[in-house]
Coordinates of C-alpha atoms in Angstrom, one line a residue:
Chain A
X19 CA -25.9 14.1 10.3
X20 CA -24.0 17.0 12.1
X21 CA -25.1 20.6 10.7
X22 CA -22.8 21.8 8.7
X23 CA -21.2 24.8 9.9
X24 CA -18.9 26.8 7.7
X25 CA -16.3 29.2 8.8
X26 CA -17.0 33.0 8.3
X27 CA -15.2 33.7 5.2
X28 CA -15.0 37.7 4.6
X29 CA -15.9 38.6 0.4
X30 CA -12.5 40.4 0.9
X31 CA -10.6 36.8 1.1
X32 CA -12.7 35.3 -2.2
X33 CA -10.3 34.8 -4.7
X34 CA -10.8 36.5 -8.1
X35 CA -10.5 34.6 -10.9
X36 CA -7.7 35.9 -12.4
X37 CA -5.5 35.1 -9.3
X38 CA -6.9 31.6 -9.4
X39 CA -5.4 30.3 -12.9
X40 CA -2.7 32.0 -11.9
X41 CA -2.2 29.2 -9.4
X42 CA 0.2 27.2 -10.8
X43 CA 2.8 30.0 -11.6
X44 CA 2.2 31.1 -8.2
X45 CA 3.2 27.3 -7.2
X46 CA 6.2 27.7 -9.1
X47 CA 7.4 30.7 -8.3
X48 CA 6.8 29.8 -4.5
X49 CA 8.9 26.0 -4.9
X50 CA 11.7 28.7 -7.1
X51 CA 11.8 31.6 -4.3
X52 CA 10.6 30.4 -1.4
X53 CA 7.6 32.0 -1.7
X54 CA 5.0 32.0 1.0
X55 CA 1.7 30.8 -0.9
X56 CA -1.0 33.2 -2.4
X57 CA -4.4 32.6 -4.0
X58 CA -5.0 28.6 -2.9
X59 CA -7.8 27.6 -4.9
X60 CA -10.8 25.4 -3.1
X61 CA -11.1 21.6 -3.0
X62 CA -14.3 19.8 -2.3
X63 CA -14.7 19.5 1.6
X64 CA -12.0 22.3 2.5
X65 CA -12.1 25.7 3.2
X66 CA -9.3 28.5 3.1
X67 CA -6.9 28.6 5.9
X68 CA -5.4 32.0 6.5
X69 CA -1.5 31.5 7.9
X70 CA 1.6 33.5 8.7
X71 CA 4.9 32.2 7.0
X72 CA 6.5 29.8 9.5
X73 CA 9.9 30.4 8.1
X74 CA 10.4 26.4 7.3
X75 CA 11.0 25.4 3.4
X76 CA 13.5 22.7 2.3
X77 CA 14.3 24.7 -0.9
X78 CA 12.8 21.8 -3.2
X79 CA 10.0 21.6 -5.6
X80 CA 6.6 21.1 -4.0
X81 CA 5.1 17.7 -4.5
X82 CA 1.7 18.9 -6.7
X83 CA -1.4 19.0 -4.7
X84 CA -3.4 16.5 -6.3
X85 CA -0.7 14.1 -5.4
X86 CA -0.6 14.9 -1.7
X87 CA -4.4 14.8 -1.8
X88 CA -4.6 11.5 -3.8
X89 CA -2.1 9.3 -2.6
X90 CA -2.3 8.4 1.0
X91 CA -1.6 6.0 4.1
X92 CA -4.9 6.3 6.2
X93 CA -6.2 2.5 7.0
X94 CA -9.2 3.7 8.7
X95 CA -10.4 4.5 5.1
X96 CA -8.6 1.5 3.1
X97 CA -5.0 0.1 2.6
X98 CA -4.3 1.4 -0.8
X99 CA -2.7 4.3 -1.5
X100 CA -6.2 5.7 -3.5
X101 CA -8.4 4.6 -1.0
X102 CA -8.5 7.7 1.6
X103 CA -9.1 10.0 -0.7
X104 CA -12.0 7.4 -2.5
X105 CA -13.4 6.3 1.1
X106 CA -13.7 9.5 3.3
X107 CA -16.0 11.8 1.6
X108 CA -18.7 10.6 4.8
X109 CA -16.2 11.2 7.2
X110 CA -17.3 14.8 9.3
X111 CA -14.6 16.5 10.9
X112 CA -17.2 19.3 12.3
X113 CA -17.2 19.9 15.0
X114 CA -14.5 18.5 16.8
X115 CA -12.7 18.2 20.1
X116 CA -9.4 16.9 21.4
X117 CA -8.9 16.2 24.8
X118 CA -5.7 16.6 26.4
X119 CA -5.3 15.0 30.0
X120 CA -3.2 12.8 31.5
X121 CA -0.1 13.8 33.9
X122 CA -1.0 17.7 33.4
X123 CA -1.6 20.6 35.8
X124 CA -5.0 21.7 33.5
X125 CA -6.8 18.8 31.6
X126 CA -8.9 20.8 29.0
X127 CA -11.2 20.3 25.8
X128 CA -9.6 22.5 22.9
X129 CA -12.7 22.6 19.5
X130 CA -11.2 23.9 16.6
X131 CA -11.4 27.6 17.2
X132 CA -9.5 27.1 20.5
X133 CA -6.5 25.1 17.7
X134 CA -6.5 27.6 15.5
X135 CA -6.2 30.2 18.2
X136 CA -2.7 29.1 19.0
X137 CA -1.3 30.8 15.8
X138 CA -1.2 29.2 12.2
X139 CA 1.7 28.9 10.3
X140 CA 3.0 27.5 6.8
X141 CA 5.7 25.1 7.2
X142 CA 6.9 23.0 4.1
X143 CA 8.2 20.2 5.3
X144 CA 9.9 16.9 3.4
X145 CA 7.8 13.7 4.4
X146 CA 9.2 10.6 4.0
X147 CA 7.4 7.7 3.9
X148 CA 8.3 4.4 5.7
X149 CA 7.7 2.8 2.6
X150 CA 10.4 4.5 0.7
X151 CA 9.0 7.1 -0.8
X152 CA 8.3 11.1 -0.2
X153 CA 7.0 13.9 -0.7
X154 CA 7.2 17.8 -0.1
X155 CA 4.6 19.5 1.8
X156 CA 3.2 23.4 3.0
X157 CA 1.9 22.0 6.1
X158 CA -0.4 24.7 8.0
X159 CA -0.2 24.0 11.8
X160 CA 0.9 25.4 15.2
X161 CA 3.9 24.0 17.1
X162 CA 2.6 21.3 19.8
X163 CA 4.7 22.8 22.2
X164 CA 2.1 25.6 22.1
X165 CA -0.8 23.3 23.2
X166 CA 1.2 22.1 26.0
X167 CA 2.2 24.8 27.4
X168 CA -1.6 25.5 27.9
X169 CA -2.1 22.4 30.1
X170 CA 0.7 22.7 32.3
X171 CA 2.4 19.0 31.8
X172 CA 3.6 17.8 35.4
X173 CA 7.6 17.3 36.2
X174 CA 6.7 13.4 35.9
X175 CA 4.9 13.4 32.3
X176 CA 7.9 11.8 30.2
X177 CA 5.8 11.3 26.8
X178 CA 3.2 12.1 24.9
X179 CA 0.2 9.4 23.4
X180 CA -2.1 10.1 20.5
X181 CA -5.0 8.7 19.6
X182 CA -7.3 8.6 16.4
X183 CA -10.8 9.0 16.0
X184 CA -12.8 5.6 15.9
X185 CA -16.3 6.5 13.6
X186 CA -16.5 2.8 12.2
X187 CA -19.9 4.3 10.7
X188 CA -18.0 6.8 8.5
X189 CA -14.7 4.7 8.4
X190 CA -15.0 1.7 6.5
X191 CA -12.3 -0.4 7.7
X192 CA -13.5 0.3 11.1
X193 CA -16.2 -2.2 10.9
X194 CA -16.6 -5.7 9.0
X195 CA -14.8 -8.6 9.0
X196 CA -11.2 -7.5 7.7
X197 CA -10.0 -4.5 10.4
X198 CA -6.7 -3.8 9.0
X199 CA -5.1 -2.8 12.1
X200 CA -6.4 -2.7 15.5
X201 CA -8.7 0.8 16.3
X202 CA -7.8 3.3 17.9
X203 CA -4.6 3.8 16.0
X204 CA -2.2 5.1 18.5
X205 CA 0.9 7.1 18.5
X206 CA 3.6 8.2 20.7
X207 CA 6.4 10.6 21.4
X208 CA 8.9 11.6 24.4
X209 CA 7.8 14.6 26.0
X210 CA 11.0 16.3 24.4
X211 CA 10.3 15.4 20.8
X212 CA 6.4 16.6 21.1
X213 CA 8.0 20.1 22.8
X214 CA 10.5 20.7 19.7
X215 CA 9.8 23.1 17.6
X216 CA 9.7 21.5 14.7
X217 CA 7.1 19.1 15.9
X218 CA 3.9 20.9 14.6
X219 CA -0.2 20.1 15.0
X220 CA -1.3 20.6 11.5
X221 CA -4.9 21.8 10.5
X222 CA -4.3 22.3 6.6
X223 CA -2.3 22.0 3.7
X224 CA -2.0 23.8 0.6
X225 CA -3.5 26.9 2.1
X226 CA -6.4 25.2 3.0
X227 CA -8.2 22.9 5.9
X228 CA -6.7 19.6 5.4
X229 CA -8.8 17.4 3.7
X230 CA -10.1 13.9 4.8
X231 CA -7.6 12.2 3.8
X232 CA -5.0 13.5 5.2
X233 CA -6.2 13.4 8.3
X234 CA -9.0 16.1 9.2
X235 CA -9.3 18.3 11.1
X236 CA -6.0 17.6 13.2
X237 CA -3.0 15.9 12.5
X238 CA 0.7 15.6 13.7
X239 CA 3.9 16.2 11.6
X240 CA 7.0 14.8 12.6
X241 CA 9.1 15.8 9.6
X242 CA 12.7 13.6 10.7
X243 CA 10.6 10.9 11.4
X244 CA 8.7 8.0 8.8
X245 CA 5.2 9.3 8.0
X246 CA 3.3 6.5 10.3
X247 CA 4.4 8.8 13.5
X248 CA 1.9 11.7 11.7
X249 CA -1.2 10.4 13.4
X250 CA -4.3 11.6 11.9
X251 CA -7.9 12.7 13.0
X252 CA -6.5 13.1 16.6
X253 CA -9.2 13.1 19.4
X254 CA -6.8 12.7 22.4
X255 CA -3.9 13.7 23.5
X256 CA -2.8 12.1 27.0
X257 CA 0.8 13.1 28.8
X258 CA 2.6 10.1 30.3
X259 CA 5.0 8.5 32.8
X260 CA 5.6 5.2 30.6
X261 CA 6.4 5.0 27.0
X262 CA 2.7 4.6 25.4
X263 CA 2.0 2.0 22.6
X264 CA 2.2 3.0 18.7
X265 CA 0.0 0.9 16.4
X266 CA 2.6 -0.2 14.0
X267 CA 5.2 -0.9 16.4
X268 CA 2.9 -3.3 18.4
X269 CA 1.6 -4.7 15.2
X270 CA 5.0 -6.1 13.9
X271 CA 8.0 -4.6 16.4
X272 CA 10.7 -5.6 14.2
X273 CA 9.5 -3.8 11.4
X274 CA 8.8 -0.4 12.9
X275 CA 10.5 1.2 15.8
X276 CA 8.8 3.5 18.5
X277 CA 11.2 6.3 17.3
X278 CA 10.8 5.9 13.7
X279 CA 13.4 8.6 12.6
X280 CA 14.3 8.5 9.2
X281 CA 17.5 6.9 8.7
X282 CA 19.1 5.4 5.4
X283 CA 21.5 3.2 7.2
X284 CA 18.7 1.1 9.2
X285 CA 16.8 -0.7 6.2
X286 CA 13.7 -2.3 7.1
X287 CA 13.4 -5.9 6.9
X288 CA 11.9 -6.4 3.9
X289 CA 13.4 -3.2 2.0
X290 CA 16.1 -0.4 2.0
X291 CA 15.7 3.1 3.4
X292 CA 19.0 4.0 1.9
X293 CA 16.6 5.9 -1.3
X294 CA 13.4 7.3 -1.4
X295 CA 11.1 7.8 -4.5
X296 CA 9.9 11.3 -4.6
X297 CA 6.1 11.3 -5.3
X298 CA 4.8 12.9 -8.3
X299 CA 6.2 14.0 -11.7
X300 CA 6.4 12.4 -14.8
X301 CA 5.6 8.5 -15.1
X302 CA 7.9 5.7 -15.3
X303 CA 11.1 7.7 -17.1
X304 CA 10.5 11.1 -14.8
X305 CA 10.4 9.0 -11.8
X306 CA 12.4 10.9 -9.3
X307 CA 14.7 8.2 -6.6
X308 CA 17.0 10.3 -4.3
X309 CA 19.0 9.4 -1.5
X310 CA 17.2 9.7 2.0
X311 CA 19.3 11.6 4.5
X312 CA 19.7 11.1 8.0
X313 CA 16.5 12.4 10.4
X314 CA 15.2 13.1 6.9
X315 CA 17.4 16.2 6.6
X316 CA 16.9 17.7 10.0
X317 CA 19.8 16.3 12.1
X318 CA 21.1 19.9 12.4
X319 CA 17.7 20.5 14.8
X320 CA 17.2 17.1 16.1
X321 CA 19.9 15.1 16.5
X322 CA 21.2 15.9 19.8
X323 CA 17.5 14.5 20.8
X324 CA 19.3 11.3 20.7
X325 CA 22.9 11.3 21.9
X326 CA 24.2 8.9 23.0
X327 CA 21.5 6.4 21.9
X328 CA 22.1 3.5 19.4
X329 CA 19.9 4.1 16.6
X330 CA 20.3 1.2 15.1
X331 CA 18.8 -0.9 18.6
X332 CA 16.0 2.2 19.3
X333 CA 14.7 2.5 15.5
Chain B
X299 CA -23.3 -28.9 -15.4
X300 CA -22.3 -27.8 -19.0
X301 CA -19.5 -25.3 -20.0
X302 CA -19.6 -24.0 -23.6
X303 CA -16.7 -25.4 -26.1
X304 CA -15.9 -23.3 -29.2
X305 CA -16.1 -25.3 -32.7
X306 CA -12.8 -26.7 -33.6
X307 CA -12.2 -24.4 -37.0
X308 CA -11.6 -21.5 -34.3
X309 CA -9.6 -22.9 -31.4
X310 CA -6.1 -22.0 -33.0
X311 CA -7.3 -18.2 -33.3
X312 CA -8.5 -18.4 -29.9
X313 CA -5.6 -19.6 -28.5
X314 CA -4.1 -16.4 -30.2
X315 CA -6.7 -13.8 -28.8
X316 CA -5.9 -15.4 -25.2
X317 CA -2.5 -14.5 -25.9
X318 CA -3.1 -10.8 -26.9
X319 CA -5.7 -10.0 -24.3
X320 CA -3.8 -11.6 -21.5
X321 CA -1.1 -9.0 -22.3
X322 CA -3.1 -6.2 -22.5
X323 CA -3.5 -5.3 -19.0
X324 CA 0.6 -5.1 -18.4
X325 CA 0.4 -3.2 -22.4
X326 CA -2.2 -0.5 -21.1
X327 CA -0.5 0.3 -17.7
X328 CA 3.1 0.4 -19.0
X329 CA 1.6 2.8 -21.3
X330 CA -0.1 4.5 -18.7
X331 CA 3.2 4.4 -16.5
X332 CA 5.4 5.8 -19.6
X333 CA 3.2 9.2 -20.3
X334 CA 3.0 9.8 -16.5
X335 CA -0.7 8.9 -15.7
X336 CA -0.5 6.9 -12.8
X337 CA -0.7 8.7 -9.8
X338 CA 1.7 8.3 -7.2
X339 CA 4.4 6.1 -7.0
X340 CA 4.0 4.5 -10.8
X341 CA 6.8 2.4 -10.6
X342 CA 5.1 0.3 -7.7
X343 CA 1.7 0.2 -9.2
X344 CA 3.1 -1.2 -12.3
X345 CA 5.4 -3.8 -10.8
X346 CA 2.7 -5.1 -8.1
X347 CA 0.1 -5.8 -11.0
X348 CA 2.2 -7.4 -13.1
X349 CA 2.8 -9.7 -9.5
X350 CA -0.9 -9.8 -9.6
X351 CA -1.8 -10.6 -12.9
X352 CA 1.3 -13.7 -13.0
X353 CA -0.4 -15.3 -9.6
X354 CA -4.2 -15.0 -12.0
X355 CA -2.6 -16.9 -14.6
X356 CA -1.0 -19.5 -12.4
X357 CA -4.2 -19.6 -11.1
X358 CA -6.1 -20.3 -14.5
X359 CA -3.6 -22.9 -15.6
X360 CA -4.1 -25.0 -12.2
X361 CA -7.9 -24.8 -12.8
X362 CA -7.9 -26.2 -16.6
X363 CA -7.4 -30.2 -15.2
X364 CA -10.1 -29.7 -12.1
X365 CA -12.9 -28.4 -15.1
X366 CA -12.3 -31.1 -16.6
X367 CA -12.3 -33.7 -14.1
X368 CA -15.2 -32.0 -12.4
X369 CA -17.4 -30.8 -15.4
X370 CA -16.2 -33.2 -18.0
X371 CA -14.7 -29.9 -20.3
X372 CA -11.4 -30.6 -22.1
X373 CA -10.0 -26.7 -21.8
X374 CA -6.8 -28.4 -22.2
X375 CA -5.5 -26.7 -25.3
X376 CA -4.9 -23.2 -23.3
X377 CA -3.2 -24.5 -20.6
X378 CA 0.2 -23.8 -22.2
X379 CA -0.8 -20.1 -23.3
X380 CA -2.2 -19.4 -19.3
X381 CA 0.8 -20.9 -18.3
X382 CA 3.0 -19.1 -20.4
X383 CA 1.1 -15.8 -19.6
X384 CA 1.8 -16.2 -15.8
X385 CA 5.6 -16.9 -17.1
X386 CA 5.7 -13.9 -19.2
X387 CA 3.9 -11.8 -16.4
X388 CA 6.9 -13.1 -13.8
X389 CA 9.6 -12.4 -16.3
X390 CA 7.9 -8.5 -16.1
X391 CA 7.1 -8.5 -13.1
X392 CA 10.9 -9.1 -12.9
X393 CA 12.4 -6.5 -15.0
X394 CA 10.2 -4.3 -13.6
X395 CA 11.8 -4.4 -10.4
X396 CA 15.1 -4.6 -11.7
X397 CA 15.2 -2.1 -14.6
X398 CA 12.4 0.3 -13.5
X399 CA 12.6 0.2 -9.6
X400 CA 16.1 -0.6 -8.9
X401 CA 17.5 1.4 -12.1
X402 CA 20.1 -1.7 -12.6
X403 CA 21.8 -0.8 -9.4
X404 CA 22.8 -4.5 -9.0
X405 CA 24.4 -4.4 -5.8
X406 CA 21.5 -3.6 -3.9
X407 CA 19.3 -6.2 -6.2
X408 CA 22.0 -8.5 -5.3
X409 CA 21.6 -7.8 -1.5
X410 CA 17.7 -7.7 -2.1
X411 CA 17.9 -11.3 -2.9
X412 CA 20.2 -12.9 -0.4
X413 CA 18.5 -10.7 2.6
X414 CA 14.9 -9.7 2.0
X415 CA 13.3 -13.6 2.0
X416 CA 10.4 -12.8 0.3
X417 CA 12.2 -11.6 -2.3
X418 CA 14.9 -14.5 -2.1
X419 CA 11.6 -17.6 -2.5
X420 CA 9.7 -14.9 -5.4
X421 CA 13.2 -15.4 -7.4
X422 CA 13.2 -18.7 -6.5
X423 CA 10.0 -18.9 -8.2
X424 CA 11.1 -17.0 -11.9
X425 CA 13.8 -19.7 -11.7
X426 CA 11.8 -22.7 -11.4
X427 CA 9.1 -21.4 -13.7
X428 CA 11.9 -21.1 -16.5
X429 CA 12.8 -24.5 -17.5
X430 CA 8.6 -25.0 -17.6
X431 CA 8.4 -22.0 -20.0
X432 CA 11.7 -23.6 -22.1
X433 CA 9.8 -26.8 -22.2
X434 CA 6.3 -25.8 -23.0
X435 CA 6.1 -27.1 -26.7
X436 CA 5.6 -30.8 -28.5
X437 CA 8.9 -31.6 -29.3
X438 CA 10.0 -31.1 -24.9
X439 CA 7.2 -33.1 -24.4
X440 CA 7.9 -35.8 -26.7
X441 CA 11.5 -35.7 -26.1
X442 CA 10.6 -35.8 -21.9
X443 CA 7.8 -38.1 -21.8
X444 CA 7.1 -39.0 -18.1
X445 CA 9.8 -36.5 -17.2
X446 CA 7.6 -33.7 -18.8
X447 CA 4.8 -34.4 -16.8
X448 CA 7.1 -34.7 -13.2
X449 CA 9.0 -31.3 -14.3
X450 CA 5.6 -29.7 -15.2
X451 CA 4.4 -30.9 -11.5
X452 CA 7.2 -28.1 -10.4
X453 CA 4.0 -25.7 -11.1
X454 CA 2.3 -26.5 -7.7
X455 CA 5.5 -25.6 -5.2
X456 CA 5.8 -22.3 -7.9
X457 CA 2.3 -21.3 -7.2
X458 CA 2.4 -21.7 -3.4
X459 CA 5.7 -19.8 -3.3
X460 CA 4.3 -17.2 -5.3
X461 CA 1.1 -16.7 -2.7
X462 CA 3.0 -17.1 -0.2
X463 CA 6.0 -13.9 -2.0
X464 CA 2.3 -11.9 -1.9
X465 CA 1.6 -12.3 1.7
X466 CA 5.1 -11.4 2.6
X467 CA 5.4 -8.1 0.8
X468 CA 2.5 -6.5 2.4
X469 CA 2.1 -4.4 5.2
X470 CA -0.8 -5.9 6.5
X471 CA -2.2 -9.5 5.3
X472 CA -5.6 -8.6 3.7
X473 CA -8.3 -9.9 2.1
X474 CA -7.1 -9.9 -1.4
X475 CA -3.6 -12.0 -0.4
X476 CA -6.0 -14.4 1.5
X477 CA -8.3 -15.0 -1.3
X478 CA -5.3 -15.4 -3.9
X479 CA -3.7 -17.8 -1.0
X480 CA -6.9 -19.6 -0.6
X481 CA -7.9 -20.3 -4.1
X482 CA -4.2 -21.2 -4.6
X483 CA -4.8 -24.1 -1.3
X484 CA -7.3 -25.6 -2.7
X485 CA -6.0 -26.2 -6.3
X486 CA -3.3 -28.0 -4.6
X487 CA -5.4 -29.7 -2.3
X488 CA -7.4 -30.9 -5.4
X489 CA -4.9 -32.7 -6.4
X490 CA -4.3 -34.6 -3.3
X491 CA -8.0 -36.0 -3.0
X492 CA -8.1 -36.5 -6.9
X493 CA -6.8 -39.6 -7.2
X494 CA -9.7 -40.7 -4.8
X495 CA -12.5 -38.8 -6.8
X496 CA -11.3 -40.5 -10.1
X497 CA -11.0 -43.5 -8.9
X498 CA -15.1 -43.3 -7.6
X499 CA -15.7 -41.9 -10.9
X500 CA -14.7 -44.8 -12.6
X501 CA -15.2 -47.3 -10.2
X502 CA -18.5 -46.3 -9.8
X503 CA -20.5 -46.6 -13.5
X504 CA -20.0 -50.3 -14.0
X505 CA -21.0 -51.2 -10.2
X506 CA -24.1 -49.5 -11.0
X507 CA -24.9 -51.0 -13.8
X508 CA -24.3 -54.2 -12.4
X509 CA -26.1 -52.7 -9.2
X510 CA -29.3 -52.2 -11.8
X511 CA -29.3 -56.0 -13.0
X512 CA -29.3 -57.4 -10.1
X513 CA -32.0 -55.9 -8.1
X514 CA -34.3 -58.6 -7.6
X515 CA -38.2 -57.4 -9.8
X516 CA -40.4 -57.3 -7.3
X517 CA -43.6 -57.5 -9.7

């Protein structure tokens, strides 16, 4: 076992009680207003996160915290939806290290300290899931764009490839005879779409360090793209001349594109993206379906990405 | 091997009790569903296990003619409740996706149907399994004869279909579709060597006997 090594939390940043079951107005009055977050309460494994407003919130009620915690996509930990949160409690995400290299002027080790040193913000972003559904997020993260700039990527480095953790000691599906998917799980973006700013490393959610599930310590968030592209538990981080390989997209190509951006018009084979089920809420009859919009509701800042490109070849 | 047979006076009620706790599982997690305690997308959680549950009870009503070829155990008398459980479970399974998931929007079920194929052969399925479920009673089968017993054979192609509507709908092809898929192979496959096994089965006891008589005493 890794020591376990607790950020410094001043008594001045404990919150009192009387704040804490006052959590759930707070919540509301934040999804009503716009609200930055006060007061986040602690979940097991996580620790507060302390982070300026980042000035990004759809306007639309927060998908509830146990939901964003409890119902995941993270195969490393077990192809239902329950799974990650069930599976990752042996999972140590302290400490940690990514290593960006590649086609950059100044390969370098960043630990967690170095991350969080590149300036935290709260984002809420929509998330919409590949598999139709969605939810509503207050991401904590720092703009990619910010950790690039610190390596210096070279005039030839077109994209950008990810890579995932592999710990087949502390994630189950990583070892046996069923492997779900093929370890590492990769990702990929154009150097352009990892430089945008709405292209964020997230370290927390909720106010807090992210938990487990959700991809600890380091995760990406896309927001116009389908949530596979949010590659979790990142150890690597390599700039590139050729388009690098994405799991999912190697794994069955006519199912999920490289680009993955959100859009209602190119169903997947085997169901529509045209709607979306909003996660959370009440049951059966409260069930919330909405129509998806195109790049997830952020074609005002990203679709010029793609002019001139047929998105219905390049999904 | 012995497998334990209930006294006569209670096989009608237990033919009943099948019934009601065969229904229970889609019962508890409608209700479940309805007062908003299934966490996450409830919709989908209720409409894959009542897909579950129907391939359990195709399962169980391809097993009741093996236990009794095999172990000599005459189970026969649930075979129509299993079978119409996995029917009932379809017709949910069903409405589920129609009324719950796709809120009656029929022109997308419509186009779910003609261009989503595993949807198109897991329809094909319901369809099939409905003239088995409208003839599963004494007067059909009277009426049929032989012709009951060749509709009823419809099961087998319904079963695979409906393994093989599991496999499809998934992300990735795990363990669970495999073992439904695999358990589903060899109840068919039974069937192809059982004429062979009964025929030894028979065959067999009267040569032995004859076998016995004829071995020369060697005192």
């Amino acid at each position: 076992m890794r020591p376990y090594r607790p950020l410094a939390i001043p008594a001045s940043e404990i919150t009192p009680e009387a704040s804490y079951f006052q959590r759930r107005d707070i919540l509301r009055m934040a999804a009503a207003g716009g609200l930055a977050l006060a007061a986040p309460s602690l979940a097991f494994g996580t620790e507060m996160l302390e982070a300026k407003p980042g000035g990004y919130d759809p306007g639309e009620e927060l998908t509830p915290e146990a939901d964003v915690t409890s119902f995941n996509n993270f195969y490393e930990f077990g192809t239902g939806k329950a799974d990650p949160a069930k599976n990752s409690g042996q999972f140590n995400p302290r400490p940690w290290t990514i290593q960006v290299d590649g086609m950059v002027g100044k390969p370098a080790e960043f630990d967690l300290d170095a991350l969080m040193a590149l300036g935290l913000e709260e984002r809420i972003y929509r998330m919409r899931c590949v598999e139709a559904w969605s939810m509503v997020i207050p991401w904590i993260g720092f703009p990619l764009a910010s950790l690039l700039d610190k390596v210096e990527p070279l005039g030839s480095a077109k994209y950008v490839a990810f890579e995932t953790v592999v710990r087949p000691e502390e994630m189950p599906e990583q070892r046996g005879v069923f492997q779900p998917l093929p370890w590492p799980y990769v990702e990929g973006l154009r150097l352009d779409e990892a430089r945008h700013p709405l292209t964020i490393l997230s370290m927390g959610l909720y106010g807090k360090t992210l938990p487990n599930q959700n991809g600890a310590p380091v995760r990406l968030v896309t927001p116009w793209k389908y949530g596979f592209k949010g590659i979790k538990s990142i150890v690597r981080i390599t700039l590139t001349e050729e388009q690098p390989p994405s799991t999912w997209n190697k794994l069955a190509p006519n199912e999920y594109g490289f680009y993955a951006n959100v859009n209602p018009e190119v169903d997947h084979p085997r169901w529509s993206q045209a709607t979306e089920n909003r996660v959370g809420g009440g049951g059966f009859f409260g069930s919330n379906d909405r129509p998806t919009l195109m790049f997830n509701g952020y074609g005002n800042e990203v679709a010029s990405l793609y002019d001139g490109m047929d998105l219905t070849v390049n999904f | 091997m012995q497998l334990p047979t209930l006294p006569k006076r209670y096989h009608a009620a237990s033919i009943w009790a099948l019934y009601a706790l065969g229904l229970l599982p889609a019962a508890w997690t409608f209700y479940l569903g309805a007062t908003g305690q299934l966490v996450g997308n409830p919709v989908k959680i209720f409409e894959h296990l009542l897909g579950e549950w129907a391939l359990r009870f195709l399962i169980l009503t391809l097993t009741i003619s093996p236990i009794r070829d095999l172990f000599g155990v005459n189970w026969v008398r649930y075979r129509r409740a299993l079978g119409l459980l996995a029917f009932w479970y379809v017709a949910m399974h069903f409405l589920a996706y129609i009324v719950l998931d796709k809120r009656l929007a029929f022109d997308v079920i419509v186009e779910d149907i003609f261009k989503r194929w595993f949807i198109t052969i897991g329809m094909a399925a319901f369809v099939l399994l409905i003239p088995l479920a409208l003839t599963s009673n004494r007067w059909s089968i009277r009426k049929l004869g032989a012709g009951w017993v060749r509709l009823h054979r419809l099961i087998y192609p319904i079963a695979a279909v409906g393994a093989l509507h599991y496999c499809l709908s998934v992300k990735v092809i795990g363990p669970e579709q495999l073992i439904y898929a695999g358990i589903i192979a060899v109840l068919i496959g039974w069937r192809l060597v059982r004429p062979r096994f009964m025929a030894m089965k028979r065959g067999r006891r009267p040569q032995y006997g004859k076998l016995a008589a004829e071995i020369p005493r060697t005192d």
